[in-house]
Amino acid sequence: MRWFLTLWLHLISMSKFKIEREFVRTFGHIPEIIAAAPGRVNLIGEHIDYSDGYVLPFAIADRTYAAIGKRSDNLVRIASAQRRNSIITLKVEEIRPELKGSWERYVLSVLWAMEIKHGVDVMIDGQVPLGAGLSSSAALECSVATALNELFSCGFDLESLARLTQRGENEYVGVPCGIMDQSVSLMAKSGSALLLDCRDLTSRNVAFDVASHGLELLIIDTQAHHSLTDGGYAERRASCDRVVSKLSIRSMRELTLEKLENSKDVLTEVEFIRARHAVTEIARVLDAVIALEAKNFKRLGELLNASHASLRDDYAVSCPELNMAVDASLSAGALGARMVGGGFGGSAIALIEAKNTQATIQAVENGFASKNFKAPRFFTSLPSQGAEIIQRG
Ligand code: ADP
Ligand code: MG
């Protein structure tokens, strides 16, 4: 673990100098504050945030940096190291959700939600891969929110910042995301996963020290993005809503397998299996916490496998590329693997022995090549620290 911390501190200081240099080069003065926030991976608890379930995400080491300086006028200027040659400039009073724009809307959404009425220069440097299902959007929002909270002494606690940034992404950017991504990006602790109760948003850290057990999490970005022309996501949510209404419960959280079995007659076959995923997945998250607390990684692997099978067979949100990523990882000796995120493409994770990383990558690459799938991308990450201020003044 020690080498990881040393490496991490080294990377942070390099990134700090880089963003400071970019800020000075772009805006001609020195930033007053630099903050960083990580992307995330959800270990287990998929498609149950909207069913009042539990999720168990952890922060990855890759993070987005935000450097901010106050201005003496009412202008807001925004730039990103990933969007070269463009500085977006507008007046503070122009910031409102109806304003058209592009990626800078993620930054503006935070200024809007936190009601910052002061001119600022904002420089972004993101190292979370964009659009790989690792939540680069929450990393960006939470780095900006953490910097603004400090710079303007707003005094928001982490839960309030999570709600504000989520509101910004929902209402300003227009993406109907849940609260998981922002919560974990803000609250995660190094070497831990965050157990988040989506019903009341309470959370607690659960030790997830893979490194000292010689393990690693391999993230496999399948690079597949099957469009949901059949309204896949909406259909899943609608099925859950129908079950809730037919059984007169508030959410799937109140359902047990026994009650579900007894209600088989009033549900369609599809409603029954969608509900079965929700009920069993909620139970698996709690079982995963028990497994982690007992340092029983073999059991954790079994739960990841069961989660994947449920998402593939009952919830029907997997796809051939995700199944290949999971199957090839398991054939290379992974303790467990599953698709993560909404499905129909995106990423999978595999819990593997660190010494098997290369062999697992090779097995997945071979599997993809044999089916003529687009080549996947690989990332590894240990559970890392949430958002933090890395430089003041
Ligand atoms: P994910 O959050 O899974 O990476 P999203 O589509 O939710 O995917 O968010 C990605 C979007 O967030 C990008 O298309 C871009 O608009 C914005 N974004 C994230 N990081 C940066 C960055 N470093 N610079 C500019 N825009 C960024
Ligand atoms: Mg996102």
mmCIF file of N, CA, C and O and ligand atoms in Angstrom, residues 40 64-65 79-83 102-107 124-141 169 173 175 181, ligand 1:
data_model
loop_
_atom_site.group_PDB
_atom_site.id
_atom_site.type_symbol
_atom_site.label_atom_id
_atom_site.label_comp_id
_atom_site.label_asym_id
_atom_site.label_seq_id
_atom_site.Cartn_x
_atom_site.Cartn_y
_atom_site.Cartn_z
ATOM 1 N N ARG A 40 -15.391 6.968 -10.658
ATOM 2 C CA ARG A 40 -15.811 5.850 -9.794
ATOM 3 C C ARG A 40 -16.159 4.599 -10.579
ATOM 4 O O ARG A 40 -16.421 4.634 -11.780
ATOM 5 N N THR A 64 -10.143 14.361 -11.761
ATOM 6 C CA THR A 64 -10.213 15.607 -12.528
ATOM 7 C C THR A 64 -9.810 16.749 -11.609
ATOM 8 O O THR A 64 -10.205 16.782 -10.440
ATOM 9 N N TYR A 65 -9.003 17.667 -12.160
ATOM 10 C CA TYR A 65 -8.505 18.809 -11.386
ATOM 11 C C TYR A 65 -9.246 20.060 -11.835
ATOM 12 O O TYR A 65 -9.503 20.245 -13.026
ATOM 13 N N ALA A 79 -12.086 27.019 -19.244
ATOM 14 C CA ALA A 79 -11.264 26.303 -20.235
ATOM 15 C C ALA A 79 -10.972 24.903 -19.713
ATOM 16 O O ALA A 79 -11.054 24.646 -18.510
ATOM 17 N N SER A 80 -10.653 23.983 -20.638
ATOM 18 C CA SER A 80 -10.292 22.616 -20.244
ATOM 19 C C SER A 80 -9.072 22.170 -21.029
ATOM 20 O O SER A 80 -8.993 22.419 -22.238
ATOM 21 N N ALA A 81 -8.160 21.518 -20.342
ATOM 22 C CA ALA A 81 -6.969 21.002 -21.024
ATOM 23 C C ALA A 81 -7.362 19.956 -22.064
ATOM 24 O O ALA A 81 -6.602 19.670 -22.981
ATOM 25 N N GLN A 82 -8.587 19.397 -21.922
ATOM 26 C CA GLN A 82 -9.053 18.399 -22.897
ATOM 27 C C GLN A 82 -9.844 19.049 -24.050
ATOM 28 O O GLN A 82 -10.342 18.360 -24.926
ATOM 29 N N ARG A 83 -10.020 20.345 -23.995
ATOM 30 C CA ARG A 83 -10.726 21.068 -25.063
ATOM 31 C C ARG A 83 -9.862 22.247 -25.472
ATOM 32 O O ARG A 83 -10.145 23.392 -25.121
ATOM 33 N N SER A 102 -21.983 23.468 -24.606
ATOM 34 C CA SER A 102 -21.430 22.128 -24.765
ATOM 35 C C SER A 102 -20.902 21.641 -23.415
ATOM 36 O O SER A 102 -21.588 21.775 -22.397
ATOM 37 N N TRP A 103 -19.679 21.130 -23.387
ATOM 38 C CA TRP A 103 -19.125 20.538 -22.168
ATOM 39 C C TRP A 103 -19.076 21.514 -21.000
ATOM 40 O O TRP A 103 -19.143 21.099 -19.843
ATOM 41 N N GLU A 104 -18.955 22.840 -21.290
ATOM 42 C CA GLU A 104 -18.827 23.819 -20.189
ATOM 43 C C GLU A 104 -20.084 23.875 -19.333
ATOM 44 O O GLU A 104 -20.069 24.392 -18.215
ATOM 45 N N ARG A 105 -21.181 23.293 -19.863
ATOM 46 C CA ARG A 105 -22.417 23.269 -19.081
ATOM 47 C C ARG A 105 -22.232 22.501 -17.768
ATOM 48 O O ARG A 105 -22.923 22.754 -16.788
ATOM 49 N N TYR A 106 -21.309 21.511 -17.777
ATOM 50 C CA TYR A 106 -21.049 20.768 -16.530
ATOM 51 C C TYR A 106 -20.462 21.688 -15.465
ATOM 52 O O TYR A 106 -20.749 21.556 -14.285
ATOM 53 N N VAL A 107 -19.623 22.638 -15.881
ATOM 54 C CA VAL A 107 -19.031 23.598 -14.936
ATOM 55 C C VAL A 107 -20.104 24.606 -14.515
ATOM 56 O O VAL A 107 -20.294 24.897 -13.323
ATOM 57 N N ILE A 124 -9.998 23.359 -16.167
ATOM 58 C CA ILE A 124 -10.247 21.936 -15.876
ATOM 59 C C ILE A 124 -9.151 21.096 -16.518
ATOM 60 O O ILE A 124 -8.759 21.339 -17.657
ATOM 61 N N ASP A 125 -8.683 20.103 -15.780
ATOM 62 C CA ASP A 125 -7.787 19.113 -16.391
ATOM 63 C C ASP A 125 -8.234 17.735 -15.905
ATOM 64 O O ASP A 125 -8.064 17.397 -14.733
ATOM 65 N N GLY A 126 -8.847 16.970 -16.801
ATOM 66 C CA GLY A 126 -9.426 15.693 -16.389
ATOM 67 C C GLY A 126 -8.573 14.509 -16.808
ATOM 68 O O GLY A 126 -8.118 14.443 -17.940
ATOM 69 N N GLN A 127 -8.371 13.579 -15.869
ATOM 70 C CA GLN A 127 -7.642 12.366 -16.221
ATOM 71 C C GLN A 127 -8.521 11.134 -16.108
ATOM 72 O O GLN A 127 -8.044 10.015 -16.211
ATOM 73 N N VAL A 128 -9.812 11.360 -15.899
ATOM 74 C CA VAL A 128 -10.769 10.242 -15.908
ATOM 75 C C VAL A 128 -11.192 10.057 -17.365
ATOM 76 O O VAL A 128 -11.641 11.015 -17.992
ATOM 77 N N PRO A 129 -11.033 8.839 -17.917
ATOM 78 C CA PRO A 129 -11.408 8.652 -19.316
ATOM 79 C C PRO A 129 -12.859 9.070 -19.556
ATOM 80 O O PRO A 129 -13.751 8.679 -18.798
ATOM 81 N N LEU A 130 -13.081 9.866 -20.569
ATOM 82 C CA LEU A 130 -14.427 10.391 -20.849
ATOM 83 C C LEU A 130 -15.320 9.320 -21.468
ATOM 84 O O LEU A 130 -14.884 8.584 -22.347
ATOM 85 N N GLY A 131 -16.545 9.254 -20.999
ATOM 86 C CA GLY A 131 -17.544 8.376 -21.610
ATOM 87 C C GLY A 131 -17.263 6.882 -21.502
ATOM 88 O O GLY A 131 -17.797 6.100 -22.266
ATOM 89 N N ALA A 132 -16.400 6.475 -20.544
ATOM 90 C CA ALA A 132 -16.088 5.044 -20.383
ATOM 91 C C ALA A 132 -16.905 4.446 -19.248
ATOM 92 O O ALA A 132 -16.645 3.337 -18.801
ATOM 93 N N GLY A 133 -17.877 5.198 -18.756
ATOM 94 C CA GLY A 133 -18.686 4.714 -17.643
ATOM 95 C C GLY A 133 -17.988 4.867 -16.305
ATOM 96 O O GLY A 133 -18.371 4.252 -15.310
ATOM 97 N N LEU A 134 -16.943 5.698 -16.264
ATOM 98 C CA LEU A 134 -16.205 5.903 -15.012
ATOM 99 C C LEU A 134 -16.580 7.240 -14.371
ATOM 100 O O LEU A 134 -15.939 7.690 -13.430
ATOM 101 N N SER A 135 -17.602 7.871 -14.909
ATOM 102 C CA SER A 135 -18.155 9.114 -14.381
ATOM 103 C C SER A 135 -17.173 10.287 -14.380
ATOM 104 O O SER A 135 -16.923 10.906 -13.349
ATOM 105 N N SER A 136 -16.661 10.600 -15.545
ATOM 106 C CA SER A 136 -15.839 11.799 -15.675
ATOM 107 C C SER A 136 -16.687 13.034 -15.399
ATOM 108 O O SER A 136 -16.174 14.057 -14.953
ATOM 109 N N SER A 137 -18.001 12.932 -15.651
ATOM 110 C CA SER A 137 -18.861 14.104 -15.420
ATOM 111 C C SER A 137 -18.947 14.435 -13.934
ATOM 112 O O SER A 137 -18.805 15.602 -13.551
ATOM 113 N N ALA A 138 -19.142 13.430 -13.083
ATOM 114 C CA ALA A 138 -19.205 13.711 -11.640
ATOM 115 C C ALA A 138 -17.842 14.173 -11.125
ATOM 116 O O ALA A 138 -17.764 15.038 -10.256
ATOM 117 N N ALA A 139 -16.759 13.602 -11.673
ATOM 118 C CA ALA A 139 -15.420 14.028 -11.242
ATOM 119 C C ALA A 139 -15.230 15.512 -11.527
ATOM 120 O O ALA A 139 -14.740 16.270 -10.686
ATOM 121 N N LEU A 140 -15.673 15.930 -12.702
ATOM 122 C CA LEU A 140 -15.563 17.347 -13.072
ATOM 123 C C LEU A 140 -16.419 18.211 -12.134
ATOM 124 O O LEU A 140 -15.943 19.182 -11.548
ATOM 125 N N GLU A 141 -17.678 17.825 -11.977
ATOM 126 C CA GLU A 141 -18.579 18.632 -11.133
ATOM 127 C C GLU A 141 -18.060 18.728 -9.704
ATOM 128 O O GLU A 141 -18.069 19.802 -9.097
ATOM 129 N N GLU A 169 -26.526 18.552 -12.501
ATOM 130 C CA GLU A 169 -26.469 17.652 -13.674
ATOM 131 C C GLU A 169 -27.884 17.335 -14.177
ATOM 132 O O GLU A 169 -28.136 17.276 -15.374
ATOM 133 N N VAL A 173 -27.683 20.458 -16.831
ATOM 134 C CA VAL A 173 -27.145 19.711 -17.984
ATOM 135 C C VAL A 173 -28.259 18.898 -18.646
ATOM 136 O O VAL A 173 -28.249 18.667 -19.848
ATOM 137 N N VAL A 175 -29.202 15.689 -17.569
ATOM 138 C CA VAL A 175 -28.959 14.239 -17.488
ATOM 139 C C VAL A 175 -29.607 13.716 -16.202
ATOM 140 O O VAL A 175 -29.276 14.179 -15.106
ATOM 141 N N ASP A 181 -22.894 8.811 -8.170
ATOM 142 C CA ASP A 181 -21.607 9.244 -8.701
ATOM 143 C C ASP A 181 -21.019 10.409 -7.911
ATOM 144 O O ASP A 181 -19.844 10.423 -7.557
HETATM 145 P P1 ADP B 1 -19.021 9.677 -18.056
HETATM 146 O O1 ADP B 1 -19.479 10.518 -16.911
HETATM 147 O O2 ADP B 1 -19.409 8.249 -17.919
HETATM 148 O O3 ADP B 1 -17.564 9.826 -18.354
HETATM 149 P P2 ADP B 1 -20.792 11.450 -19.430
HETATM 150 O O4 ADP B 1 -21.332 11.480 -20.818
HETATM 151 O O5 ADP B 1 -21.738 11.489 -18.300
HETATM 152 O O6 ADP B 1 -19.798 10.191 -19.350
HETATM 153 O O7 ADP B 1 -19.820 12.695 -19.236
HETATM 154 C C1 ADP B 1 -18.826 12.988 -20.167
HETATM 155 C C2 ADP B 1 -18.939 14.456 -20.567
HETATM 156 O O8 ADP B 1 -18.489 15.290 -19.466
HETATM 157 C C3 ADP B 1 -18.014 14.800 -21.713
HETATM 158 O O9 ADP B 1 -18.621 14.547 -22.955
HETATM 159 C C4 ADP B 1 -17.797 16.295 -21.474
HETATM 160 O O10 ADP B 1 -18.907 17.047 -21.941
HETATM 161 C C5 ADP B 1 -17.780 16.409 -19.965
HETATM 162 N N1 ADP B 1 -16.403 16.314 -19.435
HETATM 163 C C6 ADP B 1 -15.940 15.431 -18.536
HETATM 164 N N2 ADP B 1 -14.624 15.650 -18.252
HETATM 165 C C7 ADP B 1 -14.251 16.714 -19.007
HETATM 166 C C8 ADP B 1 -13.021 17.436 -19.183
HETATM 167 N N3 ADP B 1 -11.913 17.092 -18.531
HETATM 168 N N4 ADP B 1 -13.015 18.481 -20.037
HETATM 169 C C9 ADP B 1 -14.141 18.839 -20.711
HETATM 170 N N5 ADP B 1 -15.309 18.199 -20.588
HETATM 171 C C10 ADP B 1 -15.394 17.157 -19.764
#
